[in-house]
Structure formats: C-alpha cells, structure tokens
C-alpha cells in the first residue's frame, strides 16, 4: 500500500532522513520508534507533503501513485492522513464546519456526493460520543482552548470521519493520561481493517500496548536500524535507545 | 477638532479653482439657496476649502493617503438622468429604502411611503426647498467643517437622506442605497449630506450601501451627521463596493448622548481610493460606541480608515475592532485616535486593528493614538500585521481542503472576530457573503 524506497530528505539544508526503506501493506500496522531527533516526525511531514521538507533522493509509492509528486490536499484525497503531534489551532474556524469542509473536499475528490449540515451532523454525532468528546467541542474553534488530550481526540475524530486508507499517527500518545490514551487507542483500533494501513510513530512503547503493531521499526539518525515484531518494542523499552544510537 | 496645515499647498490649483467655480455657479441654484442661513453655511464651506485646498501628505492626518487623483481631475456635476435604474433587485428586502443616483434622491426608485408613526425619511433637497427650519438648523452642527473635504461638501451639497426617529420609537430597518453611474470620459463628483437623528430612547437599524456602474468614474464626497438622543440606539451598517474607477471620501460625525449607543460596522471593499473618516463624540455619561469594520483591499486600491473618538463624558465605553486584508499591490491605512477628556473618568476604551497581508507587495500603515487627560480610565489598544499562517494552511490542506479554499477559510477566520460583532444574524450573513465575494474577486484576479 505504502512503499518508501531510499528516501532522503533535508530540512533547512540539514539531512534528516538518510535513506529510508519501508513497506506497509494494506491491513498492517507498523510502528516507528526512535529517540528524539531521529527523524520520526520529519518522516510523517514528508509523507503528508509539508513545505520546507526537501526530498533529495528516493521515492514513495502510495496505492500505485507517486506520492511525492502530489500536493498535500491530493495526498489526503488519495487516502493519506497524518494525525499531528501538535494539532494546529485555527481561531475563527468552527470545528464542525472545518470537519464538514474537509469531508466534503475528500468526498468531492472521490466522486462522492457532498453532505449537507444535517447529514453531516448525523454522521459525526456517534463518532464524537465514541471518542468521549462532547458536541460542544464541535461548536468551538478548531483546537482553540482544547486541552492536549482533547486536541489528540479531535485528530482521531477527523480520522474517523475522513476514513482514510492510510493513517500516520505522529506521537499521538504524547500528552495523554492513561484513560485518554485508552480512548484514543480504541478509536484507532476501531479503524483497523484489512483494507487500511497504519504507521504509528512513537517514542515510547506505552502506546503499542494498546495499538499492537504487526511490525516495529527503529529509526535512529535518519535510518531504520532494526526491524522486528511487536516484541521489539518491549526490548527497546527495557534497553533504551543508547546502544542503537552508539551503533548508528 | 482643528487640523493644522503647514501650507495651503493645493489652494489655487486648477482642480480647486474648478470646484470653487462650480460652487459659485451653483450658489443660486442649489436647494435652499435663498435661505440666508443655508447660503451662509455654503459660503463658509467654500471659503474654508478655498483657503486649504485638498489636503496634502504634509498634513498629519493625511500622511498615508494621497489625493493626487482628485487634484488632477476636473470633476463635473452629474447630469440629470431620470431613466437610470441601478441593476439591483431593489424589491429584494422589505422595509423603507431611499435610493440616491449620483447623489440625488430618486423618489421613484425609493420606498418611503407608509412609514410608521414617528419615522420620517426625506430628501434633503426637498426639505431645504421647503425651508424646513429643523433641517436648516441641523446642517453642519456636527461635521468637522474646518476640514477641507467636509467644507467642500457644505459648499456643494445638493441632496442627501434625512432620517428622523421620534422619541421612544423603534424605526425598524431603513436602507439607503447610493449608486454612481457611468459617463465615459466625464468624471463626476457629488457631495451627499445625510442627517440622521434619533430621539430619546429611539431605535433604528440603518443599512447604507454605496455601489456603482462598473466604469463609473465618480467621486462621492459624503458627509453624515448622526445625532443620538439620550438612551437611543442605532445599529449602522455601511457597505462600500464602488467600482475600481471610483473615489469615495466619507466623513461621518456622530454624537452619542447619555446612555445612548452607536453600534457600527463598515465594510470597505470597493473604489480605487477610499477615505473613511469618523469623528465620534461620547457626549453624555454611560454612552457606548462600537466602531468596527473591515477593509478588503486588492489590486491597486487604497483604503484608509481614520477615526477620532472623543470621550467627553464619564463612564462611557468605546470598542473598536478593524481588520484589513490586503492583496496585490494594495495599500491600507488605519489611524485611530482616542481622546479622553479630563472630565471623562471611568472611561473604558478598547481598540484593536489587525492587518493580514496576502502579497509581498501590499502595505499597511497603522497608527493608533491615545491621548488621555483623565486619571481613572481603562484604555487598551493593540495592532498586529501578519501574513497567512503557513502551518494552519498546511493543516487544512492535509485534510484534503484545496489551497484556494484553505486560504479562503483562513481569511474568513481572520475577519471573523470583527464580523461576528454584528449581532443581527441576517446582517452578519450578508457581510459574510460580501467578504466571500471579495475573495472570489481576488482569486480570479478581477
């Protein structure tokens, strides 16, 4: 579903990704673990198409398309979704309107009919409840005045509404207490399906107790230095990244 | 307030002489010419304009706005064109409507019959011809006619809207539409004078629109004098969407008596050159003033909002939020002065002006100014200038929203904390639609 080959990328002239090879088939959840500054978030941003991240080598194929040639909105329309580590506040933009505009933009791109406000509300209500959110949060401006946990839930809500084919979760566990973490993980697990792929980026193993990955990759110094099954996450938790960092 | 000129630089220029010739030529024919008070008022206006001419950028209040376009143009009087109908759906909304074409009230296009008791809407020209003493007494009572543009208006004012709401009466909603017509190669100027008066405890929603034919090279130099009696409340919405060839200079003087409230929103999105000047006086205790607005400036347009708020009485509140969005090579100006008099203890003043630059070639000049002579006041002001937030733009695009739509969402969001101050949902929606239409114009390079 997602195939990354020899990907190198720089930020402000500094090479952050130094040759990444990774393939995530449909139906699988892969985790990327690594210490701070290893390039985890950069990988997420490069895949989502953020400006300022210059790809210097390699390719990314997503559902048979050249992902790197696409605009951010085209990537979203093709089914890619990045749950941000730091969701952006949008003062003056109502959350419900934002969610509906995003959904309708994606539906338009898919050739599906747009939803009006009533249809949308019907769709969103159940999902809001499942994530332990309130409808009042739909009336507020996007992420403005939201707690850290509310922001992360709002990301998962967007994911649940847009139903992307591929989800990238960037440090979705950071800033969450254990109850919030469980709710968010349940929201993510509910989206697991044979047709959907996921890439879970995290520093800690904690999240992976709740979202159990099929594969774990360790990113150090812009390269994947080790890959393995879910047990690798526990090993890292016990040993830390020190050894791997020294080797890289 | 009196502006100090360091030199009457433009006095004696061709355009000034031309306008003064007009004033002399028309003196006998303008409505109310034979009334000595009116004649003296016009003569004073002509004299002031003759001595000052067009303000130049050497005058502090005009530092950022150049009137070269006016100095270099010979404007004519509008012709009487009884057959002109603005291409607008005038029956679209209910309620009283006064239509002015090229500055003259057109009774046939207006809807001012069947007014509720205590509500009066009339043509200034009609009232002056009828020697209506109340109207005569109101002329120039509030406008700063020591300034050249209001003075010129006095010299040449021919018509305008006169609205009076009697004590305790709710006047509902009244609309005034001012429409400029095209005359190829013949720039026209007109100088409407509006007199609005609300009696004690009266209420009114006044919606003013200025539009014009696409090619109209018209200079509208309008003066509005607004008097709010004790406890009165006026909601005043102004929309200026004149064609790119137009020049719009507006001077609005408002006096708010004890416990009265003036709540205004001005949306400027048209004309080549706009100067929107407001002189507001909080004249009695517990008066309230809201001077909100948005300037949407694209292409080569220039828009200038200059306001002077006089806190002359204690316990008054003034609130001002003005947003300017600039695209292309546009220029924007915001000058906001709050003057708290010695007597105005417990003044509560708030002023916020923010600009969003969508193009590296656009520019804004912002000058907030607080002059406080009372010691127990709460006055705050803030100003920001910024560009579109790239992180926010990426966030929206990463959710599938195309770039143009994402930008539109962010521009609307920027305007929202000004537009959302309009309490009436219908009016708010209309202003919102106007801002969206402006964005369409920018996106399509129109």
XYZ file of C-alpha atoms in Angstrom:
694
model
C 0.000 0.000 0.000
C 2.781 2.408 1.029
C 6.273 1.796 -0.289
C 9.210 4.005 0.664
C 12.500 3.434 -1.148
C 15.824 5.115 -0.450
C 14.114 8.233 0.906
C 16.406 11.098 1.828
C 15.138 14.485 2.987
C 16.602 17.715 4.301
C 15.256 20.492 6.464
C 16.953 23.865 6.083
C 19.881 22.211 4.292
C 20.412 19.599 7.003
C 19.861 15.981 6.002
C 17.383 14.451 8.454
C 16.258 11.331 6.593
C 19.282 9.470 5.300
C 17.899 6.628 3.210
C 14.674 5.019 4.390
C 13.247 1.783 3.001
C 9.884 0.720 4.339
C 6.836 -1.065 3.031
C 3.487 -1.184 4.792
C 0.937 -3.492 3.159
C -2.822 -2.958 3.498
C -4.215 -4.382 6.711
C -0.983 -3.954 8.687
C 0.017 -1.574 11.435
C 3.676 -0.667 11.572
C 5.316 1.263 14.365
C 8.251 3.610 14.014
C 10.145 4.055 17.243
C 13.182 6.110 17.893
C 14.838 8.674 20.129
C 14.233 12.413 19.842
C 15.751 13.943 16.736
C 15.927 10.657 14.858
C 13.670 11.949 12.052
C 10.359 10.331 13.082
C 8.215 13.441 12.757
C 10.086 14.511 9.632
C 9.071 11.240 8.001
C 5.417 11.969 8.812
C 5.626 15.510 7.425
C 7.442 14.409 4.267
C 4.745 11.820 3.611
C 1.986 14.408 4.176
C 3.731 16.953 1.927
C 4.628 19.771 4.255
C 6.547 22.679 2.729
C 10.130 23.175 3.805
C 10.985 19.469 3.738
C 13.122 18.850 0.701
C 13.254 15.325 -0.667
C 16.739 14.834 -2.111
C 16.555 11.176 -3.112
C 14.272 8.169 -3.205
C 10.621 7.575 -3.928
C 7.324 6.944 -2.177
C 4.584 4.973 -3.885
C 1.108 5.104 -2.369
C -1.581 2.841 -3.830
C 0.400 2.771 -7.064
C 0.778 6.574 -7.291
C 3.874 8.735 -6.953
C 3.075 10.302 -3.590
C 5.875 12.873 -3.652
C 4.518 14.452 -6.848
C 1.198 15.251 -5.170
C 0.012 18.366 -3.306
C -0.921 17.866 0.377
C -4.654 18.014 -0.456
C -4.196 15.471 -3.257
C -2.497 13.110 -0.836
C -5.424 13.495 1.549
C -7.879 12.893 -1.280
C -5.924 9.777 -2.255
C -6.477 8.475 1.278
C -3.460 9.553 3.310
C -3.989 11.057 6.756
C -1.479 12.470 9.239
C -2.591 12.847 12.856
C -0.381 15.719 14.020
C 1.825 15.571 17.061
C 0.916 19.203 17.682
C -2.531 19.817 16.207
C -2.815 23.347 14.861
C -5.199 25.861 16.425
C -7.439 27.666 13.962
C -9.056 30.676 15.688
C -12.242 31.752 13.927
C -12.729 28.395 12.165
C -15.591 26.401 13.685
C -14.711 22.777 14.320
C -17.913 21.372 12.801
C -17.548 23.484 9.657
C -13.908 22.524 9.352
C -14.712 18.815 9.664
C -17.510 19.081 7.126
C -15.419 21.073 4.650
C -12.634 18.525 4.939
C -15.008 15.608 4.483
C -16.727 17.210 1.524
C -13.403 18.074 -0.111
C -12.330 14.454 0.175
C -15.762 13.199 -0.984
C -15.605 15.531 -3.991
C -12.200 14.161 -4.886
C -13.553 10.621 -4.596
C -16.528 11.479 -6.804
C -18.988 11.066 -3.935
C -21.849 13.492 -3.222
C -21.240 16.170 -0.578
C -23.078 16.046 2.741
C -25.242 18.899 3.950
C -25.105 20.160 7.518
C -27.869 17.811 8.725
C -26.428 14.697 7.109
C -23.027 15.597 8.455
C -24.280 16.104 11.987
C -25.899 12.679 11.905
C -22.629 11.100 10.821
C -20.472 12.941 13.312
C -22.621 12.506 16.444
C -21.911 8.822 17.015
C -18.210 9.273 16.395
C -17.979 12.175 18.815
C -19.568 10.073 21.537
C -17.347 7.051 20.879
C -14.250 9.217 21.423
C -15.553 10.579 24.704
C -15.947 14.044 23.189
C -18.851 16.437 23.604
C -20.882 18.065 20.852
C -19.922 21.358 22.416
C -16.399 20.723 21.095
C -17.800 20.833 17.571
C -19.046 24.362 18.141
C -15.694 25.699 19.292
C -12.929 26.935 17.010
C -10.637 24.134 15.829
C -8.350 23.112 18.716
C -8.625 26.566 20.337
C -8.816 26.197 24.093
C -8.650 22.409 23.775
C -6.565 20.513 26.318
C -3.743 18.352 24.993
C -5.957 15.283 25.237
C -8.883 17.000 23.518
C -6.644 18.011 20.635
C -5.496 14.432 20.149
C -9.069 13.167 20.253
C -10.010 15.791 17.717
C -7.314 14.369 15.418
C -8.718 10.872 15.783
C -12.223 12.245 15.210
C -11.052 13.741 11.906
C -9.542 10.396 11.022
C -12.752 8.567 11.868
C -14.778 10.970 9.729
C -12.453 11.062 6.729
C -11.927 7.264 6.791
C -8.530 7.428 5.103
C -6.948 4.352 3.515
C -3.706 5.019 5.345
C -3.157 6.676 8.726
C 0.056 8.137 10.083
C -0.108 8.800 13.824
C 2.667 11.129 14.972
C 3.266 10.802 18.733
C -0.449 10.539 19.318
C 0.265 9.325 22.858
C 2.227 12.388 23.963
C 0.401 14.481 26.494
C -2.294 11.871 27.162
C -3.102 10.367 30.545
C -3.807 6.672 30.639
C -7.602 6.996 30.341
C -7.350 9.315 27.367
C -4.751 7.046 25.839
C -7.129 4.087 26.057
C -9.950 6.040 24.425
C -7.695 7.237 21.627
C -6.277 3.727 21.120
C -9.796 2.295 20.948
C -10.642 4.910 18.332
C -7.610 3.883 16.311
C -8.233 0.171 16.733
C -11.811 0.624 15.552
C -10.349 1.841 12.260
C -8.117 -1.177 11.782
C -9.278 -3.160 8.792
C -7.869 -5.424 6.071
C -8.086 -2.517 3.613
C -6.309 0.046 5.784
C -2.655 0.548 6.608
C -1.206 2.478 9.543
C 2.108 3.903 10.578
C 2.336 4.666 14.303
C 5.197 6.981 15.244
C 6.093 6.960 18.912
C 8.915 7.485 21.326
C 7.550 5.149 23.984
C 6.333 1.582 23.927
C 3.292 2.514 26.067
C 1.008 3.267 23.101
C 1.918 -0.023 21.485
C 0.412 -1.931 24.434
C -2.918 -0.596 23.224
C -2.349 -0.429 19.480
C -0.468 -3.654 18.895
C 1.612 -3.354 15.722
C 2.402 -6.052 13.201
C 5.929 -4.722 12.728
C 8.212 -2.393 14.660
C 10.993 -0.370 13.039
C 13.630 1.540 14.918
C 14.648 4.868 13.419
C 17.984 6.285 14.529
C 19.902 9.066 12.823
C 17.556 9.134 9.852
C 17.852 5.423 9.074
C 15.928 2.323 10.057
C 18.484 0.385 12.048
C 16.383 -2.525 13.206
C 13.023 -4.109 12.400
C 11.099 -6.834 14.153
C 7.787 -7.996 15.601
C 5.856 -6.346 18.442
C 8.285 -7.821 20.979
C 10.964 -5.422 19.712
C 9.070 -2.558 21.317
C 9.371 -4.165 24.756
C 13.054 -4.841 24.268
C 13.641 -1.192 23.455
C 11.658 -0.102 26.462
C 13.928 -2.230 28.648
C 17.243 -1.373 26.996
C 16.670 2.152 25.752
C 17.991 3.581 22.513
C 21.531 4.141 23.757
C 23.105 1.094 22.215
C 21.456 1.623 18.847
C 22.398 5.292 18.841
C 26.009 4.404 19.526
C 25.968 1.934 16.656
C 24.463 4.492 14.280
C -11.074 69.261 16.185
C -8.865 71.502 14.141
C -6.123 70.229 11.893
C -3.096 72.410 11.464
C -1.885 72.954 7.963
C 1.694 73.848 7.381
C 0.936 75.190 3.932
C -2.190 75.551 1.845
C -0.199 73.845 -0.868
C -3.037 72.827 -3.102
C -5.031 76.017 -2.768
C -5.121 77.783 -6.078
C -4.535 74.603 -8.035
C -6.634 74.017 -11.122
C -8.901 71.443 -9.545
C -9.581 73.610 -6.515
C -10.343 76.629 -8.678
C -12.586 74.480 -10.825
C -14.559 73.239 -7.799
C -14.871 76.772 -6.417
C -16.146 77.967 -9.796
C -18.771 75.236 -9.549
C -19.720 76.375 -6.054
C -20.094 79.982 -7.268
C -22.008 78.952 -10.360
C -24.375 76.753 -8.428
C -24.796 79.017 -5.411
C -28.063 80.456 -6.721
C -29.419 77.107 -7.853
C -28.605 74.722 -5.022
C -31.563 73.823 -2.775
C -32.093 76.363 -0.033
C -30.001 78.980 -1.860
C -32.325 81.775 -0.840
C -32.320 80.842 2.820
C -29.761 83.125 4.469
C -28.567 80.500 6.967
C -28.072 77.895 4.256
C -26.375 80.405 1.965
C -24.017 81.482 4.746
C -23.242 77.832 5.545
C -22.347 77.109 1.935
C -20.252 80.263 1.694
C -18.297 79.297 4.805
C -17.641 75.852 3.305
C -16.403 77.363 0.052
C -14.188 79.784 1.943
C -12.619 77.040 4.046
C -11.983 74.896 1.011
C -10.571 77.858 -0.888
C -8.075 78.597 1.855
C -6.987 74.986 2.413
C -7.490 73.222 -0.897
C -7.065 69.464 -0.981
C -5.084 68.188 1.983
C -1.588 67.060 1.088
C 0.504 64.382 2.728
C 2.293 67.083 4.664
C -0.853 67.312 6.780
C -0.504 64.830 9.639
C -3.993 63.374 9.197
C -3.254 62.690 5.523
C 0.268 61.369 5.880
C -0.549 57.997 4.319
C -3.190 58.913 1.762
C -2.510 60.967 -1.321
C -5.350 62.777 -3.066
C -3.395 63.401 -6.279
C -6.160 61.658 -8.193
C -8.615 64.329 -7.032
C -6.187 67.205 -7.591
C -5.550 66.068 -11.150
C -9.134 65.537 -12.222
C -11.751 68.026 -13.350
C -14.972 66.650 -11.967
C -18.291 67.721 -13.424
C -21.763 67.860 -11.959
C -23.761 64.693 -12.516
C -26.315 65.025 -15.298
C -29.964 64.516 -14.544
C -30.656 61.049 -15.804
C -34.188 60.097 -14.940
C -34.026 56.904 -16.945
C -31.192 55.299 -14.997
C -32.138 52.304 -12.928
C -29.457 50.560 -10.944
C -29.169 46.877 -11.955
C -30.021 45.769 -8.443
C -33.012 43.974 -7.105
C -34.479 46.782 -5.052
C -37.502 44.768 -4.004
C -35.254 42.111 -2.552
C -35.858 43.204 1.002
C -38.788 44.704 2.788
C -38.867 47.989 4.587
C -38.129 51.597 3.749
C -35.494 52.270 1.110
C -34.034 55.540 -0.072
C -32.185 55.455 -3.385
C -29.743 58.132 -4.482
C -28.394 58.135 -8.018
C -25.262 60.233 -8.403
C -26.018 61.875 -5.108
C -29.635 62.801 -5.823
C -32.600 61.177 -4.132
C -34.756 59.319 -6.625
C -38.236 59.169 -5.197
C -39.450 56.850 -7.987
C -36.896 54.191 -7.017
C -37.303 54.651 -3.292
C -39.853 53.140 -0.931
C -40.540 55.715 1.740
C -44.306 55.826 1.865
C -46.355 54.000 4.520
C -43.882 54.804 7.244
C -44.690 54.013 10.838
C -45.676 56.973 13.032
C -42.619 58.746 14.359
C -40.454 57.650 11.419
C -39.523 60.270 8.828
C -37.369 59.753 5.755
C -36.940 62.569 3.290
C -34.745 64.143 0.683
C -32.502 66.920 1.989
C -33.095 68.894 -1.218
C -36.883 68.718 -0.727
C -36.620 69.859 2.879
C -34.308 72.763 2.029
C -36.581 73.906 -0.799
C -39.447 73.787 1.692
C -37.352 75.911 4.070
C -37.680 73.308 6.815
C -36.156 75.101 9.790
C -35.303 71.953 11.726
C -33.243 70.725 8.773
C -31.561 74.078 8.277
C -30.641 74.218 11.955
C -29.076 70.732 11.753
C -26.726 71.492 8.866
C -23.089 71.406 9.915
C -23.956 71.035 13.576
C -21.709 68.024 13.997
C -19.477 67.695 10.949
C -15.914 68.995 11.271
C -16.304 71.682 8.636
C -12.972 73.266 9.394
C -11.571 70.344 7.402
C -11.439 70.812 3.641
C -13.468 67.827 2.425
C -16.475 68.345 4.720
C -16.186 72.065 3.914
C -16.346 71.323 0.202
C -19.337 69.114 0.873
C -21.049 72.061 2.586
C -20.306 74.282 -0.401
C -21.723 71.822 -2.922
C -24.159 69.556 -1.047
C -27.265 69.254 -3.123
C -29.170 66.349 -1.627
C -28.969 63.516 0.860
C -31.019 61.442 3.246
C -32.740 62.984 6.219
C -33.910 60.398 8.726
C -35.650 61.248 11.965
C -36.926 58.815 14.553
C -39.131 60.339 17.232
C -38.678 59.792 20.975
C -39.281 56.221 22.035
C -39.996 54.964 18.523
C -38.432 51.847 17.034
C -37.753 52.763 13.433
C -37.018 49.179 12.352
C -34.603 48.896 9.446
C -34.043 51.634 6.875
C -31.843 51.173 3.836
C -30.023 53.852 1.889
C -28.533 52.961 -1.479
C -26.181 55.368 -3.188
C -25.450 54.477 -6.779
C -22.965 56.089 -9.155
C -23.464 55.954 -12.910
C -21.002 55.931 -15.735
C -20.307 58.669 -18.211
C -17.427 57.742 -20.429
C -14.715 60.386 -20.196
C -16.751 62.572 -17.837
C -15.714 62.201 -14.230
C -18.488 63.343 -11.954
C -18.427 64.416 -8.330
C -21.280 64.586 -5.874
C -21.455 65.565 -2.248
C -24.376 63.977 -0.403
C -25.174 65.207 3.073
C -27.071 62.817 5.338
C -28.718 63.972 8.547
C -29.762 61.204 10.930
C -31.408 61.953 14.237
C -32.762 59.564 16.819
C -34.836 60.993 19.642
C -34.717 59.955 23.252
C -34.869 56.162 23.570
C -35.433 55.704 19.814
C -34.129 52.666 17.926
C -33.008 52.178 14.348
C -31.062 49.831 12.112
C -29.579 51.788 9.221
C -28.037 49.908 6.316
C -26.132 52.058 3.829
C -24.745 50.770 0.576
C -22.580 52.567 -1.971
C -22.272 50.945 -5.380
C -21.902 51.980 -8.977
C -21.775 51.006 -12.619
C -18.558 49.167 -13.482
C -16.991 52.065 -15.380
C -18.307 54.935 -13.285
C -15.555 57.458 -12.634
C -17.318 59.098 -9.772
C -16.088 60.874 -6.701
C -18.509 60.621 -3.839
C -17.670 63.052 -1.063
C -20.298 62.215 1.512
C -20.858 63.710 4.943
C -23.154 62.112 7.522
C -24.224 63.854 10.694
C -25.707 61.498 13.252
C -27.263 62.626 16.497
C -28.362 60.049 19.057
C -30.581 61.343 21.850
C -30.365 60.001 25.411
C -30.853 56.240 25.547
C -31.205 55.924 21.762
C -29.656 53.016 19.905
C -28.506 53.000 16.293
C -27.099 49.980 14.529
C -25.344 51.342 11.473
C -24.033 49.049 8.760
C -22.136 50.600 5.869
C -21.046 48.715 2.796
C -18.914 50.408 0.169
C -18.464 48.398 -3.007
C -17.957 51.030 -5.668
C -16.209 50.263 -8.969
C -12.447 50.404 -9.344
C -12.655 53.771 -11.090
C -14.445 55.448 -8.179
C -13.174 57.628 -5.365
C -15.006 57.576 -2.061
C -14.344 60.089 0.695
C -16.685 59.813 3.641
C -16.805 61.925 6.769
C -19.112 60.669 9.461
C -19.747 62.701 12.576
C -21.683 61.105 15.389
C -22.702 62.468 18.746
C -23.838 59.968 21.357
C -25.773 61.401 24.285
C -26.236 59.944 27.758
C -26.920 56.209 27.802
C -27.174 56.046 24.015
C -25.381 53.527 21.850
C -23.922 53.788 18.380
C -23.075 50.324 17.092
C -21.498 50.365 13.649
C -19.798 48.103 11.176
C -18.242 49.444 7.988
C -17.182 47.105 5.216
C -14.973 48.691 2.570
C -14.218 46.600 -0.485
C -14.552 48.876 -3.472
C -13.381 52.108 -5.122
C -9.884 52.985 -6.299
C -9.404 55.249 -3.311
C -11.376 55.262 -0.086
C -11.066 57.556 2.883
C -13.444 56.629 5.664
C -13.197 59.240 8.369
C -15.216 59.057 11.570
C -15.452 61.709 14.270
C -17.352 60.370 17.247
C -18.182 62.163 20.470
C -19.367 60.362 23.582
C -21.168 63.360 24.959
C -23.098 62.046 27.968
C -22.409 59.564 30.761
C -22.850 55.851 30.018
C -22.827 56.340 26.266
C -21.422 53.470 24.206
C -19.712 53.365 20.853
C -18.763 50.475 18.608
C -16.713 51.437 15.554
C -15.993 48.109 13.937
C -15.172 47.317 10.381
C -13.167 45.560 7.742
C -11.201 46.859 4.799
C -10.760 44.377 1.955
C -8.262 45.890 -0.419
C -6.997 44.258 -3.598
C -5.246 45.181 -6.817
C -4.167 48.823 -6.875
C -6.822 50.003 -4.449
C -6.171 52.219 -1.462
C -8.374 52.189 1.625
C -7.972 54.452 4.641
C -9.955 54.303 7.849
C -9.261 57.246 10.110
C -11.235 57.629 13.314
C -11.253 60.096 16.154
C -13.134 59.070 19.273
C -13.745 61.811 21.820
C -14.571 60.634 25.316
C -16.080 63.856 26.613
C -18.161 62.444 29.485
C -17.526 59.955 32.312
C -18.487 56.276 32.369
C -18.522 55.797 28.609
C -17.273 52.804 26.667
C -15.820 52.675 23.178
C -14.964 49.493 21.316
C -13.191 49.317 18.014
C -12.075 46.286 16.018
C -10.897 46.984 12.482
C -9.481 44.295 10.218
C -7.679 44.977 6.960
C -6.918 42.314 4.366
C -4.582 43.357 1.563
C -3.831 41.605 -1.711
C -1.937 42.560 -4.852
C -0.306 45.978 -4.625
C -2.990 47.349 -2.340
C -2.402 49.960 0.334
C -4.250 50.124 3.617
C -4.309 52.743 6.316
C -5.694 52.693 9.831
C -5.400 55.752 12.031
C -7.280 55.524 15.268
C -7.217 58.239 17.859
C -8.895 58.008 21.241
C -9.033 61.292 23.097
C -10.109 61.020 26.717
C -11.048 64.427 28.085
C -10.255 65.438 31.638
C -13.895 65.003 32.653
C -14.189 61.525 31.188
C -13.353 59.494 34.305
C -14.068 55.742 34.264
C -13.651 55.658 30.513
C -13.449 52.166 29.115
C -11.711 52.199 25.746
C -10.629 49.312 23.582
C -9.094 49.467 20.149
C -7.756 46.626 18.031
C -6.548 46.894 14.487
C -5.125 43.970 12.624
C -3.895 43.560 9.089
C -3.380 40.474 7.002
C -1.011 40.825 4.053
C -1.627 38.292 1.307
C 1.021 39.644 -1.017
C 4.590 40.843 -0.528
C 3.729 43.991 -2.494
C 0.816 45.025 -0.280
C 1.336 47.547 2.513
C -0.422 48.763 5.617
C 0.214 51.875 7.665
C -1.293 51.717 11.120
C -1.228 54.471 13.674
C -3.067 54.051 16.959
C -3.045 57.118 19.162
C -4.198 57.507 22.737
C -4.492 60.911 24.351
C -5.632 60.598 27.926
C -6.247 63.564 30.208
C -8.372 61.824 32.860
C -6.649 59.766 35.546
C -9.121 56.959 36.216
C -9.522 55.256 32.842
C -9.103 51.845 31.287
C -7.820 52.087 27.741
C -6.181 49.326 25.792
C -5.148 49.054 22.213
C -3.370 46.574 20.038
C -2.165 46.294 16.494
C -0.850 43.356 14.529
C 0.338 42.881 10.977
C 0.819 39.392 9.655
C 0.704 37.014 6.763
C -1.272 33.829 6.316
C -0.204 31.208 8.854
C 1.582 28.559 6.761
C 1.193 25.938 9.450
C -2.563 26.480 9.517
C -2.645 26.399 5.719
C -0.808 23.067 5.675
C -3.088 21.659 8.367
C -6.175 22.461 6.281
C -4.625 21.117 3.080
C -3.523 17.939 4.834
C -7.222 17.343 5.490
C -7.990 17.443 1.785
C -9.065 21.085 1.531
C -7.650 22.607 -1.695
C -5.226 25.502 -1.258
C -7.573 28.221 -2.543
C -10.379 27.066 -0.258
C -7.972 26.746 2.664
C -6.813 30.334 2.151
C -10.420 31.484 1.967
C -11.161 29.732 5.265
C -8.212 31.485 6.921
C -9.158 34.909 5.530
C -12.727 34.455 6.768
C -11.384 33.330 10.137
C -9.228 36.458 10.321
C -12.277 38.620 9.639
C -14.495 36.640 11.972
C -13.783 38.427 15.230
C -14.806 41.694 13.578
C -17.788 40.423 11.549
C -19.070 38.341 14.467
C -19.573 41.596 16.381
C -22.604 42.279 14.179
C -25.341 40.915 16.410
C -28.091 40.554 13.800
C -27.728 37.208 12.080
C -29.182 38.325 8.761
C -26.854 41.317 8.526
C -23.917 39.232 9.636
C -24.620 36.643 6.952
C -24.823 39.362 4.306
C -21.488 40.822 5.337
C -20.023 37.347 5.355
C -21.296 36.782 1.809
C -19.748 40.112 0.763
C -16.367 39.074 2.133
C -16.606 35.733 0.324
C -17.451 37.541 -2.921
C -14.432 39.779 -2.424
C -12.240 36.724 -2.026
C -13.630 35.301 -5.286
C -12.598 38.545 -6.985
C -9.079 38.256 -5.592
C -8.747 34.585 -6.533
C -9.856 35.241 -10.079
C -7.654 38.265 -10.456
C -10.599 40.608 -11.167
